[in-house]
Short mmCIF file of C-alpha atoms in Angstrom, two decimals:
data_model
loop_
_atom_site.label_atom_id
_atom_site.label_comp_id
_atom_site.label_asym_id
_atom_site.label_seq_id
_atom_site.Cartn_x
_atom_site.Cartn_y
_atom_site.Cartn_z
CA MET A 443 9.78 -28.78 -23.65
CA ALA A 444 10.36 -26.74 -20.50
CA ALA A 445 7.63 -26.49 -17.91
CA TYR A 446 5.46 -23.44 -18.09
CA PRO A 447 6.35 -20.74 -15.56
CA PRO A 448 4.25 -20.74 -12.40
CA LEU A 449 1.05 -18.78 -12.43
CA PRO A 450 0.93 -15.59 -10.36
CA ALA A 451 0.84 -16.21 -6.63
CA ALA A 452 -2.33 -15.96 -4.60
CA PRO A 453 -3.08 -12.54 -3.09
CA SER A 454 -0.68 -11.65 -0.29
CA ALA A 455 -3.33 -9.82 1.69
CA LYS A 456 -4.73 -11.65 4.65
CA ARG A 457 -8.09 -13.21 3.95
CA PRO A 458 -10.43 -11.40 6.33
CA SER A 459 -11.40 -13.68 9.15
CA ALA A 460 -12.83 -13.48 12.65
CA PRO A 461 -11.84 -12.78 15.36
CA ALA A 462 -10.18 -9.45 14.68
CA GLU A 463 -6.73 -9.12 16.17
CA VAL A 464 -5.67 -6.22 18.39
CA LEU A 465 -2.07 -5.43 19.22
CA LEU A 466 -1.79 -3.84 22.65
CA VAL A 467 1.37 -1.89 23.31
CA ASP A 468 1.60 -1.16 27.01
CA ASP A 469 4.40 -1.69 29.50
CA GLN A 470 2.07 -1.24 32.43
CA GLN A 471 1.03 -4.71 33.53
CA ASP A 472 -2.22 -3.89 35.37
CA SER A 473 -3.50 -1.61 32.67
CA ALA A 474 -2.66 -4.14 29.95
CA VAL A 475 -4.31 -7.02 31.84
CA LEU A 476 -7.49 -4.99 32.23
CA ILE A 477 -7.68 -3.90 28.58
CA LYS A 478 -6.93 -7.44 27.41
CA HIS A 479 -9.66 -8.76 29.67
CA TYR A 480 -12.35 -6.45 28.25
CA LEU A 481 -11.34 -6.91 24.64
CA GLU A 482 -11.17 -10.70 24.86
CA LYS A 483 -14.56 -10.68 26.51
CA ALA A 484 -15.83 -8.70 23.51
CA GLY A 485 -14.46 -11.36 21.14
CA PHE A 486 -11.16 -9.85 20.05
CA MET A 487 -7.88 -11.70 19.94
CA VAL A 488 -5.32 -9.63 21.84
CA ARG A 489 -1.54 -9.78 21.62
CA ARG A 490 0.59 -7.63 23.82
CA VAL A 491 4.07 -6.15 23.56
CA ASP A 492 5.82 -3.95 26.14
CA THR A 493 7.94 -1.55 24.13
CA GLY A 494 7.83 0.73 21.10
CA GLU A 495 10.61 -1.25 19.47
CA GLN A 496 8.64 -4.49 19.81
CA ALA A 497 5.57 -2.74 18.41
CA LEU A 498 7.45 -1.54 15.32
CA ALA A 499 8.76 -5.05 14.73
CA SER A 500 5.40 -6.77 15.30
CA VAL A 501 2.90 -4.60 13.44
CA PRO A 502 4.15 -5.27 9.88
CA VAL A 503 4.23 -9.01 10.61
CA LEU A 504 1.03 -9.44 12.58
CA ARG A 505 -0.95 -6.81 10.66
CA PRO A 506 -3.50 -6.46 13.45
CA SER A 507 -6.89 -4.88 12.84
CA VAL A 508 -6.18 -2.20 15.44
CA VAL A 509 -3.15 -1.08 17.44
CA LEU A 510 -3.82 0.15 20.97
CA LEU A 511 -0.79 2.21 21.82
CA ASP A 512 0.17 3.65 25.18
CA ILE A 513 2.02 6.95 24.85
CA LEU A 514 4.42 6.60 27.74
CA LEU A 515 6.64 3.67 26.86
CA PRO A 516 10.23 2.90 27.71
CA GLY A 517 12.52 3.62 24.75
CA ILE A 518 10.67 4.83 21.66
CA ASP A 519 7.48 6.46 22.94
CA GLY A 520 3.98 5.85 21.61
CA LEU A 521 3.85 9.09 19.58
CA GLU A 522 7.02 8.16 17.72
CA VAL A 523 5.78 4.59 17.17
CA CYS A 524 2.56 6.02 15.75
CA ARG A 525 4.46 8.41 13.48
CA ARG A 526 6.61 5.60 12.11
CA LEU A 527 3.69 3.24 11.57
CA LYS A 528 1.84 5.95 9.69
CA SER A 529 4.83 6.74 7.49
CA GLU A 530 5.38 3.19 6.25
CA SER A 531 3.33 2.05 3.28
CA ASP A 532 2.72 -1.43 4.71
CA THR A 533 1.42 -0.21 8.08
CA LEU A 534 -0.16 3.18 7.46
CA ASP A 535 -3.59 1.68 6.88
CA ILE A 536 -3.69 0.00 10.31
CA PRO A 537 -5.71 2.14 12.73
CA VAL A 538 -3.90 3.31 15.86
CA ILE A 539 -5.70 4.25 19.06
CA LEU A 540 -3.51 6.19 21.44
CA VAL A 541 -4.20 5.25 25.04
CA THR A 542 -3.08 7.93 27.39
CA GLY A 543 -3.31 9.25 30.87
CA MET A 544 -2.41 12.61 29.42
CA THR A 545 -5.45 14.79 29.31
CA ARG A 546 -4.07 18.08 28.09
CA SER A 547 -5.35 19.10 24.68
CA GLU A 548 -1.82 19.76 23.39
CA ASP A 549 -1.05 16.08 23.99
CA ARG A 550 -4.01 15.13 21.81
CA VAL A 551 -2.89 17.58 19.15
CA ARG A 552 0.51 15.88 19.14
CA GLY A 553 -1.27 12.56 18.80
CA ILE A 554 -3.30 13.78 15.83
CA GLU A 555 -0.14 15.15 14.25
CA ALA A 556 1.48 11.74 14.71
CA GLY A 557 -1.39 10.23 12.70
CA ALA A 558 -3.44 8.60 15.48
CA ASP A 559 -6.92 7.53 14.42
CA ASP A 560 -8.50 7.78 17.87
CA PHE A 561 -7.81 8.34 21.56
CA LEU A 562 -8.70 6.63 24.81
CA SER A 563 -8.10 8.10 28.23
CA LYS A 564 -6.84 6.18 31.19
CA PRO A 565 -8.42 4.89 33.32
CA VAL A 566 -10.08 3.17 30.44
CA ASN A 567 -13.85 2.97 30.37
CA PRO A 568 -14.67 -0.61 29.27
CA GLU A 569 -17.67 0.29 27.07
CA GLU A 570 -15.82 3.12 25.37
CA LEU A 571 -12.75 0.91 24.85
CA VAL A 572 -14.73 -1.86 23.18
CA ALA A 573 -16.83 0.54 21.09
CA ARG A 574 -13.83 2.42 19.71
CA VAL A 575 -11.84 -0.73 18.99
CA ARG A 576 -14.84 -2.40 17.37
CA THR A 577 -15.52 0.54 15.06
CA LEU A 578 -11.96 0.74 13.80
CA ALA A 579 -11.55 -3.05 13.57
CA ARG A 580 -14.70 -3.23 11.44
CA LEU A 581 -13.31 -0.56 9.12
CA THR A 582 -10.06 -2.52 8.79
CA GLU A 583 -11.89 -5.75 8.06
CA MET A 584 -14.08 -4.09 5.44
CA ARG A 585 -11.08 -2.48 3.79
CA ARG A 586 -9.24 -5.81 3.78
CA ALA A 587 -12.23 -7.66 2.37
CA LEU A 588 -12.41 -5.15 -0.48
CA GLU A 589 -8.65 -5.32 -1.02
CA TYR A 590 -8.78 -9.12 -1.02
CA GLU A 591 -11.53 -9.11 -3.62
CA ARG A 592 -9.59 -6.64 -5.73
CA LEU A 593 -6.43 -8.78 -5.53
CA GLU A 594 -8.36 -11.92 -6.38
CA ARG A 595 -9.80 -10.21 -9.43
CA GLU A 596 -6.34 -8.97 -10.39
CA VAL A 597 -4.82 -12.45 -10.05
CA ASP A 598 -7.64 -13.92 -12.14
CA GLN A 599 -7.02 -11.31 -14.82
CA ARG A 600 -3.28 -12.00 -14.72
CA ARG A 601 -3.79 -15.75 -14.99
CA GLN A 602 -6.10 -15.23 -17.93
CA MET A 603 -3.66 -12.83 -19.56
CA GLN A 604 -0.76 -15.23 -18.99
CA ARG A 605 -2.68 -18.11 -20.52
CA THR A 606 -3.44 -15.92 -23.53
CA PHE A 607 0.20 -14.96 -23.83
CA GLU A 608 1.31 -18.56 -23.60
CA ARG A 609 -0.40 -19.13 -26.91
CA TYR A 610 1.89 -16.63 -28.63
CA ILE A 611 5.35 -17.15 -27.29
CA ALA A 612 7.71 -19.92 -26.36
CA PRO A 613 7.54 -21.03 -22.71
CA GLU A 614 11.25 -20.27 -22.28
CA VAL A 615 10.74 -16.73 -23.53
CA LEU A 616 7.69 -16.32 -21.30
CA SER A 617 9.76 -17.46 -18.29
CA GLU A 618 12.40 -14.91 -19.18
CA VAL A 619 9.81 -12.17 -19.62
CA LEU A 620 8.37 -12.92 -16.19
CA ALA A 621 11.77 -13.35 -14.53
CA ALA A 622 12.77 -9.90 -15.74
CA GLY A 623 9.88 -8.50 -13.74
CA ASN A 624 7.71 -7.90 -16.79
CA SER A 625 4.10 -8.87 -16.66
CA PRO A 626 2.49 -10.42 -19.72
CA GLU A 627 -0.16 -7.73 -19.63
CA SER A 628 2.46 -4.96 -19.74
CA LEU A 629 3.97 -6.55 -22.84
CA LEU A 630 0.57 -6.93 -24.42
CA ALA A 631 -0.39 -3.39 -23.53
CA ARG A 632 2.80 -1.88 -24.92
CA GLN A 633 3.22 -1.00 -28.57
CA THR A 634 6.89 -1.15 -29.42
CA ARG A 635 8.88 -0.37 -32.52
CA THR A 636 11.67 -2.86 -32.93
CA ASP A 637 13.74 -4.82 -35.38
CA ALA A 638 12.30 -8.21 -36.03
CA ILE A 639 12.33 -11.04 -38.50
CA ALA A 640 9.00 -12.01 -39.99
CA LEU A 641 8.49 -15.57 -41.17
CA PHE A 642 5.40 -16.47 -43.16
CA ALA A 643 4.61 -20.13 -43.70
CA ASP A 644 1.81 -21.25 -45.99
CA LEU A 645 0.25 -24.63 -46.64
CA ARG A 646 0.35 -25.33 -50.38
CA GLY A 647 -2.48 -27.39 -51.79
CA PHE A 648 -4.90 -26.35 -49.08
CA THR A 649 -7.69 -25.32 -51.44
CA ARG A 650 -7.66 -28.70 -53.17
CA MET A 651 -7.43 -30.47 -49.82
CA SER A 652 -10.46 -28.60 -48.42
CA GLU A 653 -12.46 -29.53 -51.54
CA MET A 654 -11.53 -33.19 -51.35
CA LEU A 655 -11.97 -33.88 -47.65
CA GLU A 656 -14.78 -33.66 -45.12
CA ALA A 657 -14.75 -30.49 -43.01
CA ASP A 658 -13.87 -32.41 -39.82
CA ARG A 659 -10.88 -33.98 -41.52
CA VAL A 660 -9.74 -30.62 -42.91
CA VAL A 661 -9.81 -29.12 -39.43
CA ALA A 662 -7.92 -32.10 -37.97
CA LEU A 663 -5.20 -31.80 -40.60
CA LEU A 664 -4.97 -28.05 -40.20
CA ASN A 665 -4.56 -28.52 -36.46
CA GLU A 666 -1.71 -30.93 -37.09
CA PHE A 667 -0.13 -28.48 -39.52
CA PHE A 668 -0.32 -25.58 -37.05
CA THR A 669 0.83 -27.75 -34.14
CA THR A 670 3.90 -28.92 -36.03
CA LEU A 671 4.88 -25.39 -37.02
CA THR A 672 4.12 -23.90 -33.60
CA GLU A 673 6.30 -26.45 -31.83
CA VAL A 674 9.18 -25.69 -34.16
CA THR A 675 8.62 -21.96 -33.57
CA TYR A 676 8.83 -22.42 -29.81
CA ALA A 677 11.96 -24.55 -30.12
CA TYR A 678 13.68 -21.60 -31.78
CA GLU A 679 12.07 -19.08 -29.38
CA GLY A 680 9.97 -17.44 -32.01
CA THR A 681 6.57 -15.85 -31.39
CA VAL A 682 3.41 -16.91 -33.18
CA PHE A 683 1.58 -13.75 -34.20
CA ASN A 684 -1.10 -14.88 -36.53
CA MET A 685 -2.77 -18.07 -37.58
CA ALA A 686 -5.18 -17.45 -40.41
CA GLY A 687 -6.63 -19.87 -42.92
CA ASP A 688 -3.67 -21.94 -44.00
CA SER A 689 -0.81 -19.57 -43.11
CA LEU A 690 1.14 -18.61 -40.09
CA LEU A 691 3.00 -15.40 -39.20
CA ILE A 692 5.94 -15.84 -36.86
CA GLY A 693 8.30 -13.23 -35.42
CA PHE A 694 11.86 -13.59 -34.20
CA ASN A 695 13.73 -11.10 -32.00
CA VAL A 696 10.39 -10.23 -30.36
CA PRO A 697 9.22 -9.70 -27.68
CA LEU A 698 12.73 -10.27 -26.31
CA PRO A 699 15.78 -9.59 -28.47
CA ARG A 700 17.99 -12.49 -29.52
CA GLU A 701 21.29 -11.61 -31.16
CA ASP A 702 21.17 -14.71 -33.33
CA SER A 703 17.58 -14.26 -34.46
CA PRO A 704 18.43 -14.40 -38.24
CA THR A 705 19.99 -17.83 -37.67
CA ARG A 706 17.06 -18.91 -35.54
CA ALA A 707 14.62 -17.87 -38.26
CA ILE A 708 16.46 -19.83 -40.96
CA LEU A 709 16.89 -22.90 -38.79
CA ALA A 710 13.22 -22.75 -37.83
CA ALA A 711 12.23 -22.54 -41.50
CA CYS A 712 14.44 -25.51 -42.43
CA THR A 713 13.09 -27.52 -39.50
CA MET A 714 9.53 -26.68 -40.50
CA GLN A 715 10.18 -27.90 -44.02
CA SER A 716 11.86 -31.01 -42.71
CA GLN A 717 9.19 -31.91 -40.19
CA PHE A 718 6.30 -31.01 -42.44
CA GLN A 719 7.69 -33.20 -45.17
CA ASP A 720 7.08 -36.22 -42.92
CA VAL A 721 3.57 -34.99 -42.17
CA ALA A 722 2.81 -34.38 -45.86
CA ARG A 723 4.08 -37.83 -46.75
CA ARG A 724 1.71 -39.41 -44.26
CA TRP A 725 -1.23 -37.29 -45.44
CA LYS A 726 -0.54 -38.43 -48.97
CA THR A 727 -0.73 -42.07 -47.90
CA GLU A 728 -3.74 -41.68 -45.64
CA ASP A 729 -5.82 -39.02 -47.42
CA HIS A 730 -4.37 -39.04 -50.94
CA ILE A 731 -3.68 -35.33 -50.88
CA ASP A 732 -0.63 -33.52 -52.15
CA VAL A 733 0.47 -30.64 -49.94
CA GLY A 734 3.66 -28.74 -49.20
CA LEU A 735 5.01 -25.76 -47.37
CA GLY A 736 6.08 -22.38 -48.77
CA ILE A 737 8.03 -20.04 -46.51
CA GLY A 738 9.05 -16.37 -46.85
CA ILE A 739 11.43 -14.58 -44.45
CA CYS A 740 12.30 -10.89 -44.21
CA GLY A 741 13.72 -8.63 -41.49
CA GLY A 742 13.33 -4.97 -40.65
CA PRO A 743 11.68 -2.46 -38.34
CA VAL A 744 8.20 -3.44 -37.21
CA VAL A 745 5.61 -2.34 -34.70
CA VAL A 746 4.60 -5.02 -32.24
CA GLY A 747 1.60 -4.74 -29.98
CA ASN A 748 -2.03 -5.30 -29.33
CA VAL A 749 -3.97 -4.04 -32.30
CA GLY A 750 -7.68 -4.03 -32.87
CA SER A 751 -10.91 -2.61 -31.58
CA ARG A 752 -12.14 -2.39 -28.00
CA THR A 753 -13.95 -5.69 -28.40
CA TYR A 754 -11.43 -7.59 -30.50
CA MET A 755 -7.70 -7.24 -29.93
CA THR A 756 -4.88 -9.31 -31.26
CA TYR A 757 -1.17 -9.32 -30.51
CA THR A 758 0.44 -8.70 -33.85
CA MET A 759 3.40 -7.40 -35.82
CA ILE A 760 3.08 -4.77 -38.51
CA GLY A 761 5.64 -3.38 -40.92
CA ASP A 762 7.34 -3.60 -44.30
CA ALA A 763 9.25 -6.70 -43.27
CA VAL A 764 5.94 -8.49 -42.68
CA ASN A 765 4.62 -7.44 -46.09
CA VAL A 766 7.81 -8.53 -47.84
CA ALA A 767 7.85 -11.85 -46.00
CA ALA A 768 4.25 -12.41 -47.16
CA ARG A 769 5.23 -11.59 -50.71
CA LEU A 770 8.24 -13.95 -50.57
CA MET A 771 5.99 -16.66 -49.15
CA GLN A 772 3.60 -16.20 -52.07
CA SER A 773 6.48 -16.57 -54.51
CA ALA A 774 7.93 -19.64 -52.77
CA LYS A 775 7.12 -22.98 -54.33
CA SER A 776 6.17 -25.97 -52.27
CA GLY A 777 9.20 -27.03 -50.16
CA GLU A 778 10.98 -23.72 -50.75
CA ILE A 779 12.22 -21.03 -48.41
CA LEU A 780 12.66 -17.54 -49.87
CA ILE A 781 14.67 -15.23 -47.70
CA SER A 782 15.52 -11.55 -48.05
CA LYS A 783 19.17 -10.58 -48.44
CA ASN A 784 19.17 -8.47 -45.27
CA VAL A 785 18.44 -11.55 -43.15
CA LEU A 786 20.76 -13.91 -45.00
CA ASP A 787 23.64 -11.41 -44.72
CA ARG A 788 23.44 -11.70 -40.97
CA THR A 789 23.94 -15.43 -40.78
CA ASP A 790 27.67 -15.67 -41.36
CA GLY A 791 29.00 -19.14 -41.84
CA LEU A 792 25.68 -20.77 -42.56
CA ASP A 793 25.82 -20.53 -46.34
CA ALA A 794 27.58 -23.90 -46.45
CA TYR A 795 24.49 -25.50 -45.03
CA TYR A 796 21.92 -23.77 -47.20
CA GLN A 797 23.68 -22.94 -50.44
CA PRO A 798 21.44 -19.96 -51.06
CA GLU A 799 20.69 -19.18 -54.64
CA PRO A 800 19.73 -15.64 -55.65
CA ILE A 801 16.33 -15.23 -57.22
CA GLU A 802 14.95 -12.56 -59.50
CA PRO A 803 14.56 -9.38 -57.38
CA ILE A 804 10.93 -8.92 -56.35
CA LEU A 805 9.18 -5.62 -57.01
CA LEU A 806 6.71 -4.51 -54.41
CA LYS A 807 3.90 -1.99 -54.88
CA GLY A 808 4.95 1.44 -53.67
CA LYS A 809 8.64 0.48 -53.49
CA SER A 810 11.14 2.07 -55.84
CA ARG A 811 13.81 -0.61 -55.32
CA PRO A 812 13.23 -4.32 -55.79
CA ILE A 813 13.79 -6.70 -52.90
CA GLU A 814 16.88 -8.87 -53.18
CA ALA A 815 16.17 -12.40 -52.06
CA TYR A 816 17.50 -15.96 -52.09
CA ARG A 817 16.06 -19.41 -52.40
CA ILE A 818 17.02 -22.15 -50.00
CA ALA A 819 15.94 -25.38 -51.63
CA PRO A 820 15.93 -28.24 -51.48
CA VAL A 821 16.66 -27.86 -47.78
CA PHE A 822 17.11 -31.54 -47.02
CA ALA A 823 19.69 -32.15 -49.69
CA ASP A 824 21.70 -29.25 -48.28
CA TYR A 825 21.72 -30.81 -44.86
CA GLU A 826 22.85 -34.14 -46.15
CA GLN A 827 25.70 -32.49 -48.03
CA ALA A 828 26.81 -30.75 -44.86
CA GLU A 829 27.04 -34.00 -42.94
CA ASP A 830 30.84 -34.09 -43.08
CA ALA A 831 31.21 -30.63 -41.60
CA PRO A 832 32.01 -30.52 -37.88
CA ASP A 833 28.94 -30.06 -35.68
CA ALA A 834 26.72 -30.34 -38.70
CA PRO A 835 23.37 -32.00 -38.26
CA ALA A 836 23.38 -35.67 -39.17
CA ALA A 837 20.00 -35.58 -40.80
CA ALA A 838 17.26 -33.19 -41.61
CA GLY A 839 15.08 -34.61 -38.89
CA ASN A 840 17.70 -33.70 -36.35
CA THR A 841 17.63 -29.95 -36.87
CA MET A 842 16.30 -29.27 -33.39
CA SER A 843 19.73 -30.11 -31.98
CA LEU A 844 21.33 -27.94 -34.64
CA ALA A 845 19.53 -24.96 -33.17
CA LEU A 846 21.18 -25.53 -29.84
CA SER A 847 24.70 -25.75 -31.22
CA PRO A 848 26.73 -22.83 -29.89
CA GLN A 849 28.73 -22.81 -33.12
CA LEU A 850 25.62 -21.77 -34.95
CA LEU A 851 23.69 -19.73 -32.42
CA GLY A 852 24.88 -16.66 -30.61
CA ASP A 853 27.79 -16.03 -32.95
CA THR A 854 26.10 -14.10 -35.67
CA ALA A 855 25.95 -10.37 -36.17
CA THR A 856 23.12 -8.43 -34.58
CA PHE A 857 20.17 -7.64 -36.72
CA SER A 858 19.56 -3.96 -37.23
CA MET B 334 -8.91 1.04 64.76
CA PRO B 335 -8.82 3.09 61.55
CA ALA B 336 -12.05 3.49 59.56
CA GLU B 337 -12.45 1.15 56.61
CA ILE B 338 -12.66 2.56 53.07
CA THR B 339 -15.00 0.46 50.94
CA VAL B 340 -14.10 -0.06 47.30
CA GLU B 341 -16.63 -1.60 44.93
CA VAL B 342 -15.02 -3.83 42.33
CA HIS B 343 -16.88 -5.50 39.51
CA GLU B 344 -17.29 -9.21 40.03
CA GLU B 345 -15.72 -10.01 36.66
CA LEU B 346 -12.40 -8.52 37.87
CA ARG B 347 -12.19 -10.80 40.92
CA ALA B 348 -9.50 -12.98 39.36
CA LEU B 349 -7.41 -9.97 38.35
CA LEU B 350 -7.53 -8.22 41.70
CA PRO B 351 -4.80 -10.07 43.68
CA GLY B 352 -2.23 -9.21 41.02
CA PHE B 353 -3.41 -5.61 40.94
CA LEU B 354 -3.09 -5.21 44.71
CA ASP B 355 0.32 -6.88 44.84
CA ASN B 356 1.57 -4.39 42.31
CA ARG B 357 0.14 -1.50 44.33
CA GLN B 358 2.11 -2.63 47.39
CA ARG B 359 5.21 -2.82 45.21
CA ASP B 360 4.50 0.73 43.98
CA LEU B 361 4.28 1.94 47.60
CA LEU B 362 7.71 0.52 48.31
CA LEU B 363 9.17 2.08 45.20
CA LEU B 364 7.56 5.44 45.96
CA THR B 365 8.98 5.50 49.47
CA GLN B 366 12.46 4.68 48.21
CA SER B 367 12.20 7.25 45.42
CA LEU B 368 11.09 9.94 47.86
CA ASP B 369 14.09 9.14 50.10
CA ASN B 370 16.32 9.57 47.06
CA ALA B 371 14.40 12.67 45.91
CA ASP B 372 13.97 10.87 42.59
CA PHE B 373 11.04 12.84 41.21
CA THR B 374 11.32 11.27 37.78
CA ALA B 375 10.62 7.85 39.24
CA ILE B 376 7.79 9.26 41.38
CA LEU B 377 6.28 10.93 38.33
CA ARG B 378 6.31 7.69 36.36
CA ILE B 379 4.71 5.63 39.14
CA ALA B 380 2.17 8.36 39.90
CA HIS B 381 1.21 8.52 36.25
CA ASN B 382 0.62 4.79 36.22
CA LEU B 383 -1.44 4.92 39.41
CA LYS B 384 -3.58 7.64 37.86
CA GLY B 385 -4.08 5.55 34.75
CA VAL B 386 -4.77 2.21 36.30
CA GLY B 387 -6.69 2.80 39.57
CA GLY B 388 -10.11 3.75 38.26
CA GLY B 389 -10.15 0.92 35.77
CA TYR B 390 -10.27 -1.57 38.62
CA GLY B 391 -12.76 0.50 40.61
CA PHE B 392 -10.12 2.25 42.72
CA ASP B 393 -11.00 5.83 41.91
CA GLN B 394 -9.16 6.92 45.07
CA ILE B 395 -5.92 5.61 43.61
CA THR B 396 -6.49 7.52 40.37
CA ALA B 397 -7.17 10.73 42.34
CA LEU B 398 -4.09 10.21 44.50
CA GLY B 399 -1.99 9.44 41.47
CA GLU B 400 -3.07 12.69 39.87
CA ARG B 401 -2.11 14.73 42.92
CA LEU B 402 1.20 12.90 43.30
CA GLU B 403 1.95 13.44 39.61
CA ALA B 404 1.50 17.21 40.09
CA ALA B 405 3.71 17.18 43.17
CA ALA B 406 6.44 15.24 41.36
CA ARG B 407 6.25 17.52 38.36
CA SER B 408 6.99 20.51 40.59
CA SER B 409 9.52 18.54 42.67
CA ASP B 410 7.46 19.29 45.78
CA ALA B 411 8.80 16.76 48.30
CA ALA B 412 6.38 17.74 51.07
CA ALA B 413 3.30 17.39 48.88
CA ALA B 414 4.64 14.11 47.48
CA ALA B 415 5.23 12.79 51.01
CA THR B 416 1.66 13.66 51.98
CA CYS B 417 0.28 11.81 48.97
CA ILE B 418 2.44 8.76 49.61
CA THR B 419 1.35 8.64 53.23
CA GLU B 420 -2.29 8.85 52.17
CA TYR B 421 -1.67 6.13 49.64
CA ALA B 422 -0.11 3.86 52.27
CA ARG B 423 -3.07 4.48 54.56
CA PHE B 424 -5.53 3.73 51.78
CA LEU B 425 -3.88 0.43 50.95
CA GLN B 426 -4.00 -0.52 54.61
CA GLN B 427 -7.59 0.55 55.26
CA HIS B 428 -9.51 -0.30 52.10
CA ARG B 429 -11.97 -3.16 51.92
CA VAL B 430 -13.05 -4.63 48.61
CA VAL B 431 -16.66 -5.47 47.92
CA PHE B 432 -17.38 -7.32 44.70
CA VAL B 433 -20.50 -6.12 42.97
#
């Protein structure tokens, strides 16, 4: 089984830490030395660049707490640097103090228009310099601390959401969902109408088994039953929607479409029967209980999404196809797979393996036309008969490799 | 013997002062050359820096001179600029630093 995709990365924001960093942009050596001296004395870490170009390159990388920006710079001047920093989403939140020898009010107005947060006049008064830098640096640190907390909370929520989602869908599908830039929460939050194949699997003989065995043993066996079926589901990239009592609802073609989903559904059902037969045999020896598996499959339009109340939500699949699959499952005998015609018709070339046999059309409440369906049973005998065919599975227990055969997957008509 | 001009500089700037004064001598040289070439743009830039940097080190006289020289350069007034530069040269020669 493939490794689970990595969990969301840690927050990219800098963890707030002392001392606060100041980027000083000043080409004038004596002025820069003096400002650096006072700020370092006040506990700040000061980096200096000489030009506007260097400032524009450094700020997004260093993300200082404050930028002290001289207006008169060679090349791009301080006002333009300020304007550009304030127009970029990754730097606009960094406070800029314009340091200027210009005293005219129109110069300050230009500074305000460029987005400057504060001004300092040259010659710089040490107390005023430190006070203004400290105030803005504190604001930056507070904002970053809040942002860091928010990101940490968000990552926690995402991790939790991803873990929840991992319970429903195959790891490969989850990797694909995440690689496509989707977030698990966006998939969970979205209600979508789509074509899907519903597969219902039910443990036959469960009532008798729960009467005969101790509760602990019943739970242990049920866990084994669900584990076996879930692993098969994941191998065929299906999604587990519901686990209730002794039955399981599985969807194919959701949340990501797979052209060969009808084939996947049938192969999954056959594999479930095959693998559960081994389990049932062992249970019979160990616990003297007689159980089997009944499966119903139907395809059609469904609604997939998070359904429930504010306090209890579940990711589920709703639609006629689900109801019909449930009905087919109820009609299936132990070891049988009943499949609707609309799914079987989309698995060209597989009839040789399954030898489907039409059953009496099933009438559903509220439906004028009966559902046409087929029986695939006994599954294992069919596989053995198909042994001579090229690329056919050698034995029922080997159906996992059958699923990966390109002759069988990816070549079937789309389900619609 | 010309009269001394006393400048009070904060003790904590003692280590920075030699560099500051070296640069002021360099500025004087550049100003003289720029005046000879009537390069008022260069004078304006240096004057602006003098205005900005002098007071920070305790040299308020340099800030005041820088301000006057900046005005002279802005109006391309060579005579006024020459006067300022002469005063600046005299100041650099006559000042005496006292650390406080």
